[in-house]
Structures are given as structure tokens and as C-alpha cells.
Short mmCIF file of C-alpha atoms and ligand atoms in Angstrom, two decimals:
data_model
loop_
_atom_site.label_atom_id
_atom_site.label_comp_id
_atom_site.label_asym_id
_atom_site.label_seq_id
_atom_site.Cartn_x
_atom_site.Cartn_y
_atom_site.Cartn_z
CA MET A 199 136.53 149.73 107.74
CA ALA A 200 133.65 151.63 106.13
CA ILE A 201 130.33 149.86 106.09
CA ASP A 202 128.06 150.65 103.18
CA SER A 203 124.77 150.89 105.06
CA ALA A 204 122.89 151.82 101.88
CA SER A 205 123.57 148.49 100.19
CA GLY A 206 120.52 146.20 100.22
CA PRO A 207 120.36 142.44 99.94
CA SER A 208 122.54 140.83 97.30
CA PRO A 209 120.82 139.31 94.21
CA ALA A 210 121.26 135.87 95.76
CA GLU A 211 119.64 137.01 99.02
CA SER A 212 116.73 138.62 97.15
CA GLU A 213 116.24 135.44 95.13
CA HIS A 214 116.23 133.37 98.31
CA GLU A 215 113.69 135.73 99.93
CA LEU A 216 111.37 135.50 96.92
CA ILE A 217 111.50 131.71 97.00
CA GLU A 218 110.83 131.61 100.75
CA GLN A 219 107.94 134.07 100.31
CA GLY A 220 106.46 131.80 97.62
CA LYS A 221 106.69 128.75 99.88
CA ARG A 222 105.14 130.60 102.82
CA LEU A 223 102.24 132.02 100.77
CA ALA A 224 101.41 128.61 99.26
CA ALA A 225 101.61 127.01 102.70
CA GLU A 226 99.34 129.63 104.28
CA ALA A 227 96.78 129.23 101.47
CA ALA A 228 96.76 125.47 102.04
CA ALA A 229 96.35 125.88 105.81
CA ALA A 230 93.22 127.95 105.10
CA LEU A 231 91.66 124.95 103.28
CA VAL A 232 91.67 122.85 106.44
CA ARG A 233 88.47 122.75 108.46
CA ASP A 234 88.03 121.70 112.06
CA GLU A 235 87.55 117.98 112.74
CA MET A 236 89.52 117.10 109.57
CA THR A 237 92.16 114.42 109.45
CA VAL A 238 95.26 115.90 107.83
CA GLY A 239 98.37 114.38 106.30
CA LEU A 240 101.43 116.53 106.86
CA GLY A 241 104.26 116.29 104.32
CA THR A 242 107.93 116.97 104.84
CA GLY A 243 110.33 119.75 103.91
CA SER A 244 110.96 123.46 104.10
CA THR A 245 107.59 124.40 102.55
CA VAL A 246 105.73 122.20 105.01
CA ALA A 247 107.74 123.93 107.75
CA TYR A 248 105.69 127.06 106.88
CA LEU A 249 102.45 125.06 106.79
CA LEU A 250 102.67 123.78 110.36
CA PRO A 251 102.69 127.15 112.18
CA ALA A 252 100.00 128.45 109.80
CA LEU A 253 97.85 125.43 110.67
CA ALA A 254 98.57 125.65 114.40
CA SER A 255 97.66 129.35 114.44
CA ARG A 256 94.12 128.46 113.32
CA LYS A 257 93.51 126.81 116.72
CA LEU A 258 91.33 124.04 115.26
CA THR A 259 90.91 121.88 118.33
CA GLY A 260 89.39 118.91 116.50
CA LEU A 261 92.25 118.29 114.03
CA ARG A 262 94.00 114.95 113.86
CA CYS A 263 97.23 114.81 111.88
CA VAL A 264 99.55 112.15 110.45
CA ALA A 265 103.20 113.12 109.92
CA THR A 266 105.34 111.77 107.06
CA SER A 267 108.69 112.13 108.84
CA PRO A 268 110.17 112.40 112.33
CA ALA A 269 111.10 116.04 111.60
CA THR A 270 107.52 116.95 110.72
CA GLU A 271 106.20 115.03 113.71
CA ARG A 272 108.58 116.90 116.05
CA GLN A 273 107.64 120.33 114.69
CA ALA A 274 103.93 119.53 114.70
CA LEU A 275 103.99 118.33 118.30
CA GLU A 276 106.00 121.39 119.39
CA LEU A 277 103.28 123.56 117.86
CA GLY A 278 100.55 121.65 119.64
CA LEU A 279 99.18 119.82 116.58
CA PRO A 280 97.96 116.34 117.53
CA VAL A 281 99.87 113.63 115.64
CA LEU A 282 98.48 110.09 115.33
CA SER A 283 99.38 107.06 113.25
CA LEU A 284 97.61 106.42 109.96
CA GLU A 285 96.35 103.15 111.49
CA ALA A 286 94.65 105.08 114.29
CA LEU A 287 92.70 106.91 111.57
CA ASP A 288 91.72 103.68 109.78
CA GLY A 289 94.09 104.45 106.90
CA HIS A 290 92.07 107.38 105.61
CA LEU A 291 92.68 111.15 105.62
CA ASP A 292 90.47 114.03 104.54
CA ILE A 293 93.34 116.07 103.17
CA ALA A 294 97.11 115.79 102.76
CA ILE A 295 99.37 118.76 102.12
CA ASP A 296 102.97 118.48 100.95
CA GLY A 297 105.71 120.18 98.97
CA ALA A 298 107.39 118.96 95.79
CA ASP A 299 110.76 119.24 94.08
CA GLN A 300 109.38 119.59 90.54
CA VAL A 301 105.91 119.96 89.01
CA SER A 302 105.46 119.29 85.29
CA PRO A 303 102.86 121.00 83.05
CA GLN A 304 101.01 117.64 82.92
CA GLY A 305 100.82 117.51 86.73
CA TRP A 306 103.51 114.93 87.40
CA LEU A 307 105.54 115.54 90.54
CA ILE A 308 109.02 114.61 91.59
CA LYS A 309 109.22 114.32 95.37
CA GLY A 310 111.68 112.87 97.85
CA GLY A 311 114.32 115.59 98.05
CA GLY A 312 114.17 114.90 101.77
CA GLY A 313 114.02 111.13 101.27
CA ALA A 314 110.51 110.92 102.72
CA HIS A 315 108.67 110.07 99.49
CA THR A 316 107.57 106.57 100.52
CA ARG A 317 105.62 107.77 103.51
CA GLU A 318 104.54 110.86 101.57
CA LYS A 319 103.09 108.75 98.75
CA ILE A 320 101.22 106.50 101.19
CA VAL A 321 99.77 109.55 102.94
CA ALA A 322 98.89 111.34 99.68
CA ALA A 323 97.15 108.22 98.36
CA ALA A 324 95.21 107.80 101.62
CA ALA A 325 93.80 111.33 101.39
CA SER A 326 90.58 112.34 99.67
CA ARG A 327 92.29 115.57 98.66
CA PHE A 328 96.03 115.98 98.03
CA VAL A 329 97.22 119.58 97.93
CA VAL A 330 100.74 120.37 96.72
CA ILE A 331 102.38 123.57 97.88
CA VAL A 332 105.30 125.04 95.97
CA SER A 333 107.13 128.23 95.16
CA ALA A 334 107.06 129.18 91.49
CA GLU A 335 110.52 127.90 90.57
CA LYS A 336 109.32 124.33 91.18
CA LEU A 337 107.20 124.54 88.02
CA VAL A 338 109.32 123.05 85.25
CA LYS A 339 108.84 122.54 81.53
CA ASP A 340 110.35 119.06 81.63
CA LEU A 341 111.00 116.85 84.63
CA CYS A 342 114.66 116.00 85.06
CA ALA A 343 116.82 113.84 87.29
CA PRO A 344 117.31 113.14 90.08
CA VAL A 345 114.32 110.95 90.87
CA PRO A 346 114.58 109.78 94.50
CA VAL A 347 114.19 106.06 95.07
CA GLU A 348 113.96 104.13 98.34
CA LEU A 349 115.61 100.69 98.13
CA LEU A 350 115.49 97.64 100.32
CA ARG A 351 118.91 97.10 101.92
CA PHE A 352 118.90 93.40 100.94
CA GLY A 353 120.37 92.96 97.46
CA VAL A 354 120.98 96.65 96.99
CA ALA A 355 123.90 96.05 94.60
CA ALA A 356 121.54 94.16 92.27
CA SER A 357 118.87 96.85 92.49
CA LEU A 358 121.42 99.57 91.74
CA ALA A 359 122.73 97.62 88.75
CA ALA A 360 119.19 97.22 87.40
CA LEU A 361 118.48 100.93 87.75
CA SER A 362 121.72 102.38 86.39
CA PRO A 363 122.45 105.31 86.23
CA ILE A 364 121.67 105.69 89.92
CA GLU A 365 123.61 106.87 92.96
CA LEU A 366 123.15 105.99 96.62
CA ARG A 367 122.61 109.15 98.62
CA LYS A 368 125.11 109.97 101.38
CA ALA A 369 122.29 110.19 103.87
CA PRO A 370 120.95 108.09 106.73
CA PRO A 371 118.41 105.40 105.84
CA SER A 372 114.74 106.28 105.95
CA PRO A 373 112.96 105.83 109.30
CA ASP A 374 111.70 102.54 107.84
CA GLY A 375 115.24 101.30 107.12
CA GLY A 376 115.28 101.80 103.33
CA LEU A 377 118.32 103.21 101.53
CA ILE A 378 117.77 106.42 99.61
CA ALA A 379 119.20 106.70 96.11
CA ASP A 380 118.81 109.09 93.19
CA TYR A 381 118.01 107.80 89.71
CA LEU A 382 120.02 109.94 87.30
CA GLY A 383 118.85 108.84 83.86
CA PRO A 384 116.60 110.66 81.40
CA ILE A 385 112.85 111.08 81.99
CA ASP A 386 111.49 110.79 78.47
CA ASP A 387 108.09 109.56 79.65
CA PRO A 388 107.31 109.82 83.40
CA ALA A 389 104.65 107.07 83.20
CA ASP A 390 107.12 104.63 81.60
CA LEU A 391 109.82 105.49 84.10
CA SER A 392 107.37 105.22 86.98
CA ASP A 393 106.40 101.71 85.81
CA ARG A 394 110.04 100.73 85.34
CA LEU A 395 111.08 101.93 88.79
CA ALA A 396 108.06 100.38 90.49
CA GLY A 397 108.65 97.10 88.65
CA THR A 398 112.29 96.71 89.67
CA PRO A 399 112.80 94.22 92.50
CA GLY A 400 114.17 95.92 95.61
CA VAL A 401 112.49 99.28 94.94
CA ILE A 402 110.33 100.16 97.94
CA GLU A 403 109.00 103.37 96.39
CA HIS A 404 110.08 106.10 94.00
CA GLY A 405 109.50 109.84 93.92
CA LEU A 406 107.41 110.16 90.74
CA PHE A 407 103.82 111.02 91.71
CA ALA A 408 101.23 110.66 88.94
CA PRO A 409 98.80 113.51 88.16
CA GLU A 410 95.92 111.25 89.29
CA MET A 411 97.21 111.55 92.87
CA VAL A 412 97.11 115.35 92.90
CA SER A 413 93.97 117.40 93.55
CA GLU A 414 95.57 120.80 93.19
CA VAL A 415 98.87 122.64 93.22
CA LEU A 416 99.09 125.97 95.07
CA VAL A 417 101.91 128.06 93.69
CA GLY A 418 103.29 131.02 95.63
CA ASP A 419 104.57 133.30 92.90
CA ARG A 420 107.11 136.09 92.84
CA ALA A 421 104.42 138.80 92.75
CA GLY A 422 103.16 137.70 96.17
CA GLU A 423 100.10 135.92 94.76
CA VAL A 424 98.97 132.31 95.07
CA ARG A 425 97.90 130.58 91.88
CA ARG A 426 95.89 127.35 91.90
CA LEU A 427 96.55 124.67 89.28
CA ASP A 428 94.03 121.86 89.02
CA GLY A 429 95.29 118.32 89.45
CA ALA A 430 93.62 115.21 88.07
CA LYS A 431 92.26 113.92 91.40
CA PRO A 432 88.74 115.30 91.89
CA VAL A 433 88.12 117.51 94.91
CA LEU A 434 84.92 116.18 96.42
C1 LIG B 596 110.61 115.44 100.99
C2 LIG B 596 109.86 116.02 99.86
C3 LIG B 596 109.63 117.50 99.88
O1 LIG B 596 108.27 117.76 99.86
C4 LIG B 596 110.30 118.10 98.66
O2 LIG B 596 111.67 117.70 98.66
C5 LIG B 596 110.18 119.62 98.66
O3 LIG B 596 110.91 120.11 99.74
P1 LIG B 596 111.00 121.66 100.06
O4 LIG B 596 109.64 122.11 100.48
O5 LIG B 596 112.04 121.73 101.18
O6 LIG B 596 111.48 122.36 98.81
O7 LIG B 596 109.42 115.38 98.94
O8 LIG B 596 110.84 114.08 100.80
#
């Protein structure tokens, strides 16, 4: 069989490479914001998987990190990053860095593609500065479903009925025992939906993050550049 050695990557492979490059560049730019002695919240996901080696390579011996998932904790420890509990740091972090599934022009985020949004929101809210790292295709004109939701196991049928249309995810429960579901309805107004989800009994946390939580979004674009979008949370 003849092998066409001249053929390069397929369009799908090139697209994938551009997305991965965007994630890596955003992650590396965020790692450069961290100074020694800082306390750092580490998000979860494939973009954060680029952040951890970039952070470890800086050899900042005074860092103390909090991980938002077992996967992040494992990778961080393997790379020699010290991981503590948020309690050990008195519930406060200097900076948190995390990916997102969608970023709206108004600065709203949808997070929780990996089902870690409850811990991620706690960590983001505990940080003086919350930096979001994304590749360019995460910037959307309008947010759209799914919106991840973590539900208490007790009474889950009632919670699902109250939140219809919603679908339980075929995934293990969160490390805290909550069931992960995806709200599939329209997002006409993210603030209204955020209030509705948060106000439904049985909802532990949902994946809509308000602009007020976000200090900045670093976007790794297809030209190999990193753009910075200001969030609404002041960077002190
Ligand atoms: C996990 C998350 C992730 O940050 C989000 O899903 C983005 O993931 P990735 O960097 O793999 O695209 O919220 O719960």
C-alpha cells in the first residue's frame, strides 16, 4: 500500500492543534502571573492540565495550592506543587486560575463540563483574583445549554422535575457526593437563570459564573497570541 508522506494533518487535526495551542498559551500566560509565596486555586480540565506544568516549571518554592478536583490534585502533586485544603489557608486565596466552557461578551461563564463547578466556584470566590484561561472558540455570542448543575441525591426526582428540561449526566457523582446534571433549557437572561437554579431546592451549585466573579479572561487565539479581556472583579 502506498503511503502519501506529503499529506499533512487533516482539517480536523489542524483544528484540534489550534485549539490545544490556544489553551496552552492562555495557561502559560496565567502561570506567569503567579508570584512566589502566593496561595493559588487550581481549576480543573484540559486547559488547567497545561497550567500545572507551566506553574511547576517556575520553581516557586513558596507556593501553596488548593485543587478543585482529585484529577488536578493528582497532577499537581506529581509535578511537585504543594496542595493544601482551603481550610488550611483560612479560606482565602491570592489567585485562582481555571478554564471555562463558554464565555459571553458580558463576561458570564458557563463552567462544569468536568462536573467540578461547585468546588471551582468556591475556590474562585475565595480568591482575590480569578483568572479564566480559554482558547478562542470558548468565546460565544450567546450562552447556550447545557448548564451543569450539581444536585443533592436526596429528592433528586423532585429537583429534576422543578428544573425541566434537565438530564442527569451518565457520570460518577462529584467527590462530594452530588449528582451532576445538565440543564438544557434556553438562557434568555443568565442572571435570571442563575437565580432560578440557585433558588431551586436540591441544587447544590450550578455552572453559571457571574461577571463579578471574574477578574480577567486570557484568550489563546489562533494567531498564537494571548488576548486579555477585563472581568468585573477588580484586580488589586
Ligand atoms: C470543569 C470545568 C472546566 O474548567 C471547563 O469544563 C473547561 O474545561 P477544558 O479546559 O477541558 O475545556 O469547568 O468542571
